[in-house]
CSV table of C-alpha atoms in Angstrom, one decimal:
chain,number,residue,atom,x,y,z
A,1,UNK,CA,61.2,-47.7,5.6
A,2,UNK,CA,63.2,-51.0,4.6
A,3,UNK,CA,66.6,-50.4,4.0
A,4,UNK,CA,67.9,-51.0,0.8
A,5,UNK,CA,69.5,-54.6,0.2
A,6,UNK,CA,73.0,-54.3,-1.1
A,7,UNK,CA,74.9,-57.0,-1.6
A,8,UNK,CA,78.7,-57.0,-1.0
A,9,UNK,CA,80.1,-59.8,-3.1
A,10,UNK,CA,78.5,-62.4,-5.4
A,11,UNK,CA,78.6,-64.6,-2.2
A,12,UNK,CA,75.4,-62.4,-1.1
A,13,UNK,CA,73.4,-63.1,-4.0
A,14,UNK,CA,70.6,-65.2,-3.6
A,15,UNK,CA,70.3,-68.5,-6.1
A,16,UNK,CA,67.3,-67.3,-7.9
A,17,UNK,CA,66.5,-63.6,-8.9
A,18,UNK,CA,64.1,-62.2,-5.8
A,19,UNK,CA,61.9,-59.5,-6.3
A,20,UNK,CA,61.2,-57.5,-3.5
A,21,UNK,CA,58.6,-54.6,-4.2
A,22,UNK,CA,55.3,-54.6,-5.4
A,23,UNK,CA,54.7,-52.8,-9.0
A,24,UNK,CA,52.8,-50.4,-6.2
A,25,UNK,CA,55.5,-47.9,-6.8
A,26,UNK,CA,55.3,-47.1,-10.3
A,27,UNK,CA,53.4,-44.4,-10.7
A,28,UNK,CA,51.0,-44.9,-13.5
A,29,UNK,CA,49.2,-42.4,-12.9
A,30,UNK,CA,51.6,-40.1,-15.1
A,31,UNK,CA,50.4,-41.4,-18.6
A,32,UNK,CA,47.2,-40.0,-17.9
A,33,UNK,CA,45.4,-37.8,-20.8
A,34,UNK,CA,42.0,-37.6,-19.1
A,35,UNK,CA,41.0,-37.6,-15.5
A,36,UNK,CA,37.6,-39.6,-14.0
A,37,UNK,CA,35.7,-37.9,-11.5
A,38,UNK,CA,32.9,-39.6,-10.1
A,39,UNK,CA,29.9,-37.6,-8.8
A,40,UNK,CA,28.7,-39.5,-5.6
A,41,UNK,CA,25.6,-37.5,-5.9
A,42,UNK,CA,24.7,-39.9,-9.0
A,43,UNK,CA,26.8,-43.5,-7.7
A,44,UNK,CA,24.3,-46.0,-7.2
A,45,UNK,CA,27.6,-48.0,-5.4
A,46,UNK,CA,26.6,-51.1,-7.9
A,47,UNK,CA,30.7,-51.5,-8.4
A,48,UNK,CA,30.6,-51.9,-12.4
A,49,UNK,CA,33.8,-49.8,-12.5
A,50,UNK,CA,35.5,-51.3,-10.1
A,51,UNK,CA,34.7,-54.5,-11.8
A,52,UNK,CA,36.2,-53.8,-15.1
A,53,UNK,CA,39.1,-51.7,-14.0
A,54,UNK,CA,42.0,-53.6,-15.9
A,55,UNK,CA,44.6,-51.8,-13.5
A,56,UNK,CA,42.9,-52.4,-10.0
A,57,UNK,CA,42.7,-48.5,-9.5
A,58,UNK,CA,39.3,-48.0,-8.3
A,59,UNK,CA,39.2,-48.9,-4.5
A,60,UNK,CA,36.4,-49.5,-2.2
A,61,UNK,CA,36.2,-47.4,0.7
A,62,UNK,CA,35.5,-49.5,3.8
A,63,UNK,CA,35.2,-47.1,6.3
A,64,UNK,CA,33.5,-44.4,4.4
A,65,UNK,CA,30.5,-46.2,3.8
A,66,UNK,CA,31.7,-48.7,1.2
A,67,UNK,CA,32.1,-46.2,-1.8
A,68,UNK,CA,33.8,-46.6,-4.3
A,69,UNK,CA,37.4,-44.2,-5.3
A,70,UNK,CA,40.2,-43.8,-7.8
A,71,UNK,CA,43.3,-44.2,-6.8
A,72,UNK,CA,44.8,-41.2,-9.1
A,73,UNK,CA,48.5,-42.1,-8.7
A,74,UNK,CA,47.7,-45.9,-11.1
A,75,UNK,CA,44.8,-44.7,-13.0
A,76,UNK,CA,46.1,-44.7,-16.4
A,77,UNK,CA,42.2,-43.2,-17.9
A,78,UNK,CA,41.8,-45.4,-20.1
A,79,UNK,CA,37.8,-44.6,-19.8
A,80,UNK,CA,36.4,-48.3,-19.3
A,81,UNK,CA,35.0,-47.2,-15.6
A,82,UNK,CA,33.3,-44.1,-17.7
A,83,UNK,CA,31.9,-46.1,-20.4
A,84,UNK,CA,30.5,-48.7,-18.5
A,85,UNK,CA,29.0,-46.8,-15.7
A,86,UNK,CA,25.0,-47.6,-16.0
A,87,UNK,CA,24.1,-44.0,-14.7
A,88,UNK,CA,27.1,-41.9,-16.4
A,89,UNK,CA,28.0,-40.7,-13.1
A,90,UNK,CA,31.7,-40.9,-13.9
A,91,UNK,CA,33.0,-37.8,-16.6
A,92,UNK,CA,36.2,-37.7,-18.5
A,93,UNK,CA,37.9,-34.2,-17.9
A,94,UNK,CA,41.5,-33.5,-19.5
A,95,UNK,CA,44.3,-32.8,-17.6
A,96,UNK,CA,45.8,-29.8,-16.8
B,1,UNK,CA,25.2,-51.1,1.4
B,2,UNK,CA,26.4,-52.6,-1.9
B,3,UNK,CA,27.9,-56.0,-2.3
B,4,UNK,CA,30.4,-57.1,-5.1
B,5,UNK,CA,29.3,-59.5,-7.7
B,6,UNK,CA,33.1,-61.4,-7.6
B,7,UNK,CA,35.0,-62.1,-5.0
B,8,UNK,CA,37.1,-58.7,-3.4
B,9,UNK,CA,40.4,-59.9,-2.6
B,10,UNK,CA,42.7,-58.2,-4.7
B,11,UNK,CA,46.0,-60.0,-5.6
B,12,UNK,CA,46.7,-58.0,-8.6
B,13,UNK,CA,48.5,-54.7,-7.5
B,14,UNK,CA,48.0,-51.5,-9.8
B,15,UNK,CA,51.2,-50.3,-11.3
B,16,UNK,CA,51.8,-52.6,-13.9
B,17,UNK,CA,52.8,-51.5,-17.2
B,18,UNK,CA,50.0,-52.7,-19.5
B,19,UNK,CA,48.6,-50.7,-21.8
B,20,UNK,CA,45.1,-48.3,-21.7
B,21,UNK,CA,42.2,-50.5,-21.3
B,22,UNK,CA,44.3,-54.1,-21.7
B,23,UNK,CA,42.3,-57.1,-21.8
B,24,UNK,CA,45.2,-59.4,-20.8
B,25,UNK,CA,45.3,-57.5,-17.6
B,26,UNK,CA,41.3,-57.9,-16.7
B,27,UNK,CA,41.9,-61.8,-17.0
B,28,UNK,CA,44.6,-62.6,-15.0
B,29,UNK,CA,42.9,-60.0,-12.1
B,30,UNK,CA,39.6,-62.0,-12.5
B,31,UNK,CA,41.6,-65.4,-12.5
B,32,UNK,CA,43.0,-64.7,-9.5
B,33,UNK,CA,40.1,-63.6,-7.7
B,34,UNK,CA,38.6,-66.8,-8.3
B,35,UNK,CA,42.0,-68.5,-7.6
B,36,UNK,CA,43.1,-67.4,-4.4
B,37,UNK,CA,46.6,-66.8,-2.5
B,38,UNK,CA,47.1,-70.6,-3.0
B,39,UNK,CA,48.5,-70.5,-6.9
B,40,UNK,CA,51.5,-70.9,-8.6
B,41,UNK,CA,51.2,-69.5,-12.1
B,42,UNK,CA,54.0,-69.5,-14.9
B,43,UNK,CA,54.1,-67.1,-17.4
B,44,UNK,CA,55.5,-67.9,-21.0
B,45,UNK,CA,56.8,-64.9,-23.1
B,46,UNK,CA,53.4,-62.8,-23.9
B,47,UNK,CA,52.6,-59.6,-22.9
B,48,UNK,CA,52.5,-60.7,-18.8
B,49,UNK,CA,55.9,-61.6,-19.2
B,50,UNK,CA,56.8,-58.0,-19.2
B,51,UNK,CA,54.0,-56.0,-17.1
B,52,UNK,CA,55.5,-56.6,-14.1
B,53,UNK,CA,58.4,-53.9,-15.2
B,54,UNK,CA,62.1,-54.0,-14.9
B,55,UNK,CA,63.3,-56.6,-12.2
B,56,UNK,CA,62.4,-56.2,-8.3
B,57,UNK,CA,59.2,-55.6,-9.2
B,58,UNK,CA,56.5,-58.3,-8.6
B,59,UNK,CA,52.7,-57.4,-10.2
B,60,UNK,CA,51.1,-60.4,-8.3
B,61,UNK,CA,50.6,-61.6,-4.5
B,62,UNK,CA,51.3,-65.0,-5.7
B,63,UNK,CA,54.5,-66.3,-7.2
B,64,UNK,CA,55.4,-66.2,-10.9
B,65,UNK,CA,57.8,-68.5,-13.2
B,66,UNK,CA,58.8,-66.8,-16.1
B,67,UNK,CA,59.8,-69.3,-18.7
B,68,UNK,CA,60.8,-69.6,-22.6
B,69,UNK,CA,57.9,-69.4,-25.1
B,70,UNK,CA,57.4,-73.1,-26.0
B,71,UNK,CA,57.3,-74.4,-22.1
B,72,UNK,CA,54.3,-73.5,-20.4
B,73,UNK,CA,52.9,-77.3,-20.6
B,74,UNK,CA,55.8,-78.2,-19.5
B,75,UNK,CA,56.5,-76.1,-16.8
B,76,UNK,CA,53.1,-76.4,-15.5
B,77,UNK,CA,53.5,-80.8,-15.2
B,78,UNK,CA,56.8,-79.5,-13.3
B,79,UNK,CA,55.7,-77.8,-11.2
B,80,UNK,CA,52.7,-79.9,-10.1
B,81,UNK,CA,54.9,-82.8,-9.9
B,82,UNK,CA,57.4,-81.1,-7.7
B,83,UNK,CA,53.9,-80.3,-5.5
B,84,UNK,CA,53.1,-83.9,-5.3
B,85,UNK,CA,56.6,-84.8,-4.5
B,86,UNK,CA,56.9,-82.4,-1.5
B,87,UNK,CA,52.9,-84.0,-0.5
B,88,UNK,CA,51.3,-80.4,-1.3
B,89,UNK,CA,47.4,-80.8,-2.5
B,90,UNK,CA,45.9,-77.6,-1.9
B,91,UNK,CA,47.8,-75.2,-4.5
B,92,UNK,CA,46.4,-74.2,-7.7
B,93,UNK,CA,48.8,-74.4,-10.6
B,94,UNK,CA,48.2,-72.1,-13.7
B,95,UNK,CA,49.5,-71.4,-16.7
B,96,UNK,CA,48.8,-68.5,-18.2
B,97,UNK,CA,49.6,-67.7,-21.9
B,98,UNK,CA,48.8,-65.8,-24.6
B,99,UNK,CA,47.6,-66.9,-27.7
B,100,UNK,CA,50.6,-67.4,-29.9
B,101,UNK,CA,51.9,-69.0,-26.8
B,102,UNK,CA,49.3,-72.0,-26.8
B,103,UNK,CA,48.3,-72.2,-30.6
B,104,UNK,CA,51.2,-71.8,-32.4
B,105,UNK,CA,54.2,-72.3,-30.1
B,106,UNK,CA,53.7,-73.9,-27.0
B,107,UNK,CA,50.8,-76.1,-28.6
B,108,UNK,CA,53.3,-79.5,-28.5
B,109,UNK,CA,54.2,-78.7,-24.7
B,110,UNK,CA,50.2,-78.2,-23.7
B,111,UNK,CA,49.1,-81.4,-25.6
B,112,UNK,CA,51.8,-83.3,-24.1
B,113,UNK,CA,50.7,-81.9,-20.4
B,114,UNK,CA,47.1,-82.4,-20.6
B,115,UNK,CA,48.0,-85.8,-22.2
B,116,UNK,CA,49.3,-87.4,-19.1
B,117,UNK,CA,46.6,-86.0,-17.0
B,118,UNK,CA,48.2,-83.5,-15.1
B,119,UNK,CA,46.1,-81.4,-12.4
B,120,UNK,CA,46.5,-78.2,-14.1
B,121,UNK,CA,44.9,-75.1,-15.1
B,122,UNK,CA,45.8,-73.7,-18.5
B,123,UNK,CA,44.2,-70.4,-19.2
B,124,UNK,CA,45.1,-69.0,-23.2
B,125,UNK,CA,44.3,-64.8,-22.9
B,126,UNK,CA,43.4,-64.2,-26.4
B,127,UNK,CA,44.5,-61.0,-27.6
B,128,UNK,CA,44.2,-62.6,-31.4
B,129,UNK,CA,48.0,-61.7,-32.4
B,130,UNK,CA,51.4,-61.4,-31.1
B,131,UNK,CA,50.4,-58.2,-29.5
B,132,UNK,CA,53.5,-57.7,-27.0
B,133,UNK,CA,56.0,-57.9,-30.0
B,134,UNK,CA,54.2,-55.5,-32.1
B,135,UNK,CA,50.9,-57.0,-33.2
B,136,UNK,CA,52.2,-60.3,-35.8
B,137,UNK,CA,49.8,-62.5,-37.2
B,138,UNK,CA,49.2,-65.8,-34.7
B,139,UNK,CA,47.2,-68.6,-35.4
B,140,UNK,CA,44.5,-67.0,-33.7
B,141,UNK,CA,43.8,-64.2,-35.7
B,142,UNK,CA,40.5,-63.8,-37.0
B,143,UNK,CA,40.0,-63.8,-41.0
B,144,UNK,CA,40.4,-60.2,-42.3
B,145,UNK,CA,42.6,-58.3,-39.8
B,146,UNK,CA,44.9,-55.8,-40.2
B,147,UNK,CA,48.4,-56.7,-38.4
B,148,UNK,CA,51.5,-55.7,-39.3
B,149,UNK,CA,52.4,-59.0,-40.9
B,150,UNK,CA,49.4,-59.0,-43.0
B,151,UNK,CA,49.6,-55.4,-43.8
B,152,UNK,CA,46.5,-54.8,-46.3
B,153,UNK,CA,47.6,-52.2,-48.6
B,154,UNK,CA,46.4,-51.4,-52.2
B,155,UNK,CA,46.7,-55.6,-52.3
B,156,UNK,CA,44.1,-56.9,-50.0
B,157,UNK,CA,46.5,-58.6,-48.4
B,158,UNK,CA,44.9,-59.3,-45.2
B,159,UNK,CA,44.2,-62.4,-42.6
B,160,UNK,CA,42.9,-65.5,-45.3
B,161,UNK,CA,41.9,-68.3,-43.5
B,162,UNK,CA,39.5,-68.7,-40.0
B,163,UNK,CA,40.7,-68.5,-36.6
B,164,UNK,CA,42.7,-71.9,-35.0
B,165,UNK,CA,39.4,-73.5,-33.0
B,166,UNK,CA,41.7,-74.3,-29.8
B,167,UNK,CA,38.4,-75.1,-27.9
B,168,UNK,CA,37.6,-78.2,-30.4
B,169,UNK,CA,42.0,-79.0,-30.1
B,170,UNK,CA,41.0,-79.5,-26.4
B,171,UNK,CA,38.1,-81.4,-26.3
B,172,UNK,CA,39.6,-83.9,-28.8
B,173,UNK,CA,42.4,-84.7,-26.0
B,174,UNK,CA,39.3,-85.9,-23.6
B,175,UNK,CA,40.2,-83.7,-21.1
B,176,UNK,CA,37.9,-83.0,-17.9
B,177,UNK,CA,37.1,-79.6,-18.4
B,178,UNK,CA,37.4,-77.2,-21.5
B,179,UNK,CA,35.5,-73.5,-21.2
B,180,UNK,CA,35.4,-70.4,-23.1
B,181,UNK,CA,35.5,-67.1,-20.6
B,182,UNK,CA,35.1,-63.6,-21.5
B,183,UNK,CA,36.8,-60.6,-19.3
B,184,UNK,CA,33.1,-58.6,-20.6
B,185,UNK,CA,31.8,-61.3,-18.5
B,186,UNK,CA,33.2,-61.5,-15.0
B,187,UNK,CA,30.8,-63.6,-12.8
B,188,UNK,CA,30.9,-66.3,-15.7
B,189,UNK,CA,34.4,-66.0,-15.6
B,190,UNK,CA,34.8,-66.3,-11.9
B,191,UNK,CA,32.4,-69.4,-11.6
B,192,UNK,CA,34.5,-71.4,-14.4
B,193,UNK,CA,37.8,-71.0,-13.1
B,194,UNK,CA,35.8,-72.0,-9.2
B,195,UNK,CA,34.3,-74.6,-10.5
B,196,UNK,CA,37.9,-76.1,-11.9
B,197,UNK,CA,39.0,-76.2,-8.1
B,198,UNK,CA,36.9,-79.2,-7.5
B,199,UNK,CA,37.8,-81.4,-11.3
B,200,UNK,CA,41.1,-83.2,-11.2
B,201,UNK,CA,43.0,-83.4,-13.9
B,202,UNK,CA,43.6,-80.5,-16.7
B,203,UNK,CA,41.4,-77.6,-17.4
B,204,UNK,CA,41.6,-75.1,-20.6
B,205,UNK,CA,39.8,-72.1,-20.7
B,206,UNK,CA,39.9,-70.3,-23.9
B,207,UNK,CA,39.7,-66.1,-22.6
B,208,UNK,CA,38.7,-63.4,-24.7
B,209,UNK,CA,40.9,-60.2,-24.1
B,210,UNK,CA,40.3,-57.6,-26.5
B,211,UNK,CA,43.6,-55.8,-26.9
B,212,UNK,CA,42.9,-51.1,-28.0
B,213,UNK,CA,46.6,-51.2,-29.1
B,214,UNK,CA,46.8,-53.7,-31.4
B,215,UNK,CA,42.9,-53.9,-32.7
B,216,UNK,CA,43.1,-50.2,-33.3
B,217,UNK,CA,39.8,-48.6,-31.1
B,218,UNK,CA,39.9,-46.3,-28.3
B,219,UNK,CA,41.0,-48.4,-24.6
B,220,UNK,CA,37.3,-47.1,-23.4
B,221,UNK,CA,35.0,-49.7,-26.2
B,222,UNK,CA,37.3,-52.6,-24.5
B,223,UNK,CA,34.4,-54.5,-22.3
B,224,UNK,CA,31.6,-53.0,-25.1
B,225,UNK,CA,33.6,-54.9,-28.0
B,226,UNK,CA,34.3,-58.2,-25.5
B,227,UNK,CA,30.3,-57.8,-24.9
B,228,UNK,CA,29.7,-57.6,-29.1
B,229,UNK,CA,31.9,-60.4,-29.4
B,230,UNK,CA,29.3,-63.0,-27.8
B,231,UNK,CA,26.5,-61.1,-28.8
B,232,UNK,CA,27.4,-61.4,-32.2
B,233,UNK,CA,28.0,-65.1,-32.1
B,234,UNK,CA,31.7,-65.0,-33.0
B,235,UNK,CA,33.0,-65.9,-29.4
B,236,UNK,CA,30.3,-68.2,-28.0
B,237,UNK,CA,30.4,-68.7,-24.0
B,238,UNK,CA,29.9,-72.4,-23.4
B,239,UNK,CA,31.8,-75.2,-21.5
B,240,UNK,CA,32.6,-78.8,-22.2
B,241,UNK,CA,32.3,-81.1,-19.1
B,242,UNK,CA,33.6,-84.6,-19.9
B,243,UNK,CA,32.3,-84.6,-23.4
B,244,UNK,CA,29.2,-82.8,-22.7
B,245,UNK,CA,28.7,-79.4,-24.1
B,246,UNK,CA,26.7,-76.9,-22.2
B,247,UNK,CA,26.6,-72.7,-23.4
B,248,UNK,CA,26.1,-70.8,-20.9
B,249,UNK,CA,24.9,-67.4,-22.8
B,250,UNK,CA,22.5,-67.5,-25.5
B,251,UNK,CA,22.2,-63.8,-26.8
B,252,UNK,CA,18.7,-62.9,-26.5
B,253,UNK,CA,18.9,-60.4,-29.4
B,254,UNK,CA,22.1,-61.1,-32.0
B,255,UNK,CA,23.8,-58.8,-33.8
B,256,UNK,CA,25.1,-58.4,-36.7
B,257,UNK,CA,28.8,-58.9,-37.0
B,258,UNK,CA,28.9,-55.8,-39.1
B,259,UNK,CA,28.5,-53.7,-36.1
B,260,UNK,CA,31.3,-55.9,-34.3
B,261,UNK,CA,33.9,-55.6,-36.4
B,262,UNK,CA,33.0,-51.8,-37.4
B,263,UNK,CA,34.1,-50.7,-34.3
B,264,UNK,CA,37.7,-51.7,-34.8
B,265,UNK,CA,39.9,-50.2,-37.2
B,266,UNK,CA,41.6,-53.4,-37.6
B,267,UNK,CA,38.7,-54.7,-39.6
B,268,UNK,CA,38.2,-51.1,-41.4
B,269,UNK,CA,39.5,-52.3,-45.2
B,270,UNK,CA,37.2,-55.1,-45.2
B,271,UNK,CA,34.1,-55.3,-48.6
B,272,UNK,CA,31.4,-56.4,-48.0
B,273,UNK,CA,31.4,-59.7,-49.0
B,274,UNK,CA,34.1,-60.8,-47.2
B,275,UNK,CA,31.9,-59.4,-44.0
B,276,UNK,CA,29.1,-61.5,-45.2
B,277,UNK,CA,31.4,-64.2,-45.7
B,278,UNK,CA,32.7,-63.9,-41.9
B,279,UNK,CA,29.1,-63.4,-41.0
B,280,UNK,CA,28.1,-66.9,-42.7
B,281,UNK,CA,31.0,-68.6,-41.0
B,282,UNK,CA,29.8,-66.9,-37.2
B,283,UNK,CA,26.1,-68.6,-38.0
B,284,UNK,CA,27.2,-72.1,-39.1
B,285,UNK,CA,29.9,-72.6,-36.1
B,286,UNK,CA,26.6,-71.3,-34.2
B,287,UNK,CA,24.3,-74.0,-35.5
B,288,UNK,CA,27.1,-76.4,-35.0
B,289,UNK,CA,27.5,-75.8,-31.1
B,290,UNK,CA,23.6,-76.1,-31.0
B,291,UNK,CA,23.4,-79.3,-32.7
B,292,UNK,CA,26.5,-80.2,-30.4
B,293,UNK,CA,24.5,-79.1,-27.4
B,294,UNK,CA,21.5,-80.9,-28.1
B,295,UNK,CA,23.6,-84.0,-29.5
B,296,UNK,CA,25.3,-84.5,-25.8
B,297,UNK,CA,22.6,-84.0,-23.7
B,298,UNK,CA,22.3,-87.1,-22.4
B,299,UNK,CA,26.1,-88.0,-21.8
């Protein structure tokens, strides 16, 4: 874990504003209304939803095989994946 | 074992704060897939300005200028000449702006840019209003939407007027390369932006980003509406190379613009005659960019 960066005096301060951590740790996933599940009996693996994911949160899986998963702590469910699916493999369940 | 259709390096990080099914987002992650790590891209205010989130967050792998609303052009020539001054020739530089940024306000600052022949790349997301302000009217707004500026009431007080053709602004500054993307269309989009890597000198593309918030329809018909959009004629995909116009998607089967604009309850108020209206302006600039086609052939 990096520590923290706390500056003592205005001395410390860097000339130009420096951001330091990827938007990584805001966890998106928290707006979520409905949940995609993907049934990898159906996934053809053709990567349509990980094409026109606007939020990057479906991941390809090198090492199982190259399929594809959502990263549940970004995925804000805003359906595209779902909709554009070519064999519906991918349902819509509300959360609990 | 499947293969992607665009390239796989992600430089866009999940987390950012855009909303459901944002268009804006899909075209800056395809832009910088075709791109690369060696980019520079500056950011005018527009909805990117603020999906990063609060400060020591970064949304990108590449760095970002944040600058005032009427300076991309300028910030852009800048940068590049800072580039030139330090000897660097490999990095990409981008500006990246809505479309209130380019048509209406930073419109002065672009022409200027692309005037004195700067190596840039200028991409305009078009979201069709001032959608991270809360959905004014822009210059490129379509005629008969809803915003809250044009609120349509018991008046009929909607949109009057077509769309600013920023496409036709470009071209008439004889610049190398001007091209319209679409985020419903990825591997066109990729290839446009690649093939800008190898032109020197500026380079518009004119993105379509449907935005769920402000065109009021569910964040899941976002790529199916971008899709409509081109099948219906009213966003036609084509490129302009030196003069020379070449589209690169002819719908095989059009569709009515009925069925586009149905879908969005931004268009909901609108009689039918002003849809026939719209639908007679979607075939003529049609016909035009045919005869255009056919009239630049040989250039």
């Amino acid at each position: 874990m990096k520590k923290r960066w706390d500056p003592k005096s205005y001395k410390d301060l860097p000339y130009t504003p420096i951001m330091d951590r990827p938007t990584t740790h805001n966890k998106t996933g928290v707006w979520r209304t409905f949940r995609p599940i993907i049934d990898y009996e159906k996934c053809t693996k053709c990567y349509i939803c990980w094409k026109f994911c606007p939020d990057a949160a479906i991941i390809i899986v090198e090492e199982e095989d190259r399929k594809v998963e959502i990263d549940y702590d970004h995925c804000k469910g805003c359906a595209v994946c779902a909709e554009e699916c070519p064999v519906k493999c991918i349902k819509m369940e509300r959360e609990r | 074992m499947g293969k992607t259709t665009i390239p796989e390096e992600e430089l866009m990080h999940p987390g950012h704060i855009a909303c459901l099914g944002c268009g804006g987002g899909l075209a800056m992650r395809y832009m910088l897939k075709a791109l690369g790590r060696r980019t520079i891209v500056s950011v005018p205010a527009c909805c990117w300005a603020i999906m990063h989130g609060k400060h020591p967050s970064f949304a990108l792998d590449v760095p970002l200028v944040n600058t005032a609303f009427e300076v991309t052009g300028a910030s852009i020539s800048g940068i590049r000449a800072a580039l030139d001054a330090k000897g660097i020739k490999d990095v990409n530089v981008v500006g990246f702006a809505g479309d209130g940024g380019t048509v209406d306000i930073g419109i002065q600052a672009l022409s200027g840019a692309v005037e004195r022949n700067t190596d840039i790349f200028y991409v305009m997301y078009d979201n069709e209003a001032y959608m991270n302000t809360g959905i004014q009217r822009s210059g490129a707004t379509p005629e008969g939407a809803w915003t809250t500026t044009t609120p349509v009431g018991t008046t009929g007080d909607w949109k009057k007027g077509p769309k600013k053709n920023m496409v036709e602004i470009m071209v008439a500054h004889d610049i190398p390369y001007t091209a319209t993307v679409n985020v419903a269309f990825p591997e066109d989009f990729v290839k446009k932006i690649a093939k800008g890597k190898d032109i020197v000198g500026p380079k518009f593309y004119h993105a379509f980003a449907p935005c769920p918030t402000g065109w009021r329809h569910p964040p899941e018909h976002m790529v199916k509406i971008a899709k409509m959009a081109v099948d219906s004629n009213l966003f036609p995909l084509f490129e302009v190379e030196k003069g020379k116009y070449r589209i690169t998607r002819k719908p095989k089967k059009k569709i009515p613009v009925k069925d586009y604009l149905r879908l969005q309850g931004r268009f909901r108020h609108l009689p039918e005659d002003v849809i026939e209206k719209i639908q007679r302006g979607a075939d003529r600039n049609w016909e035009l960019l045919l005869r255009k086609e056919e009239f630049t052939a040989d250039f």
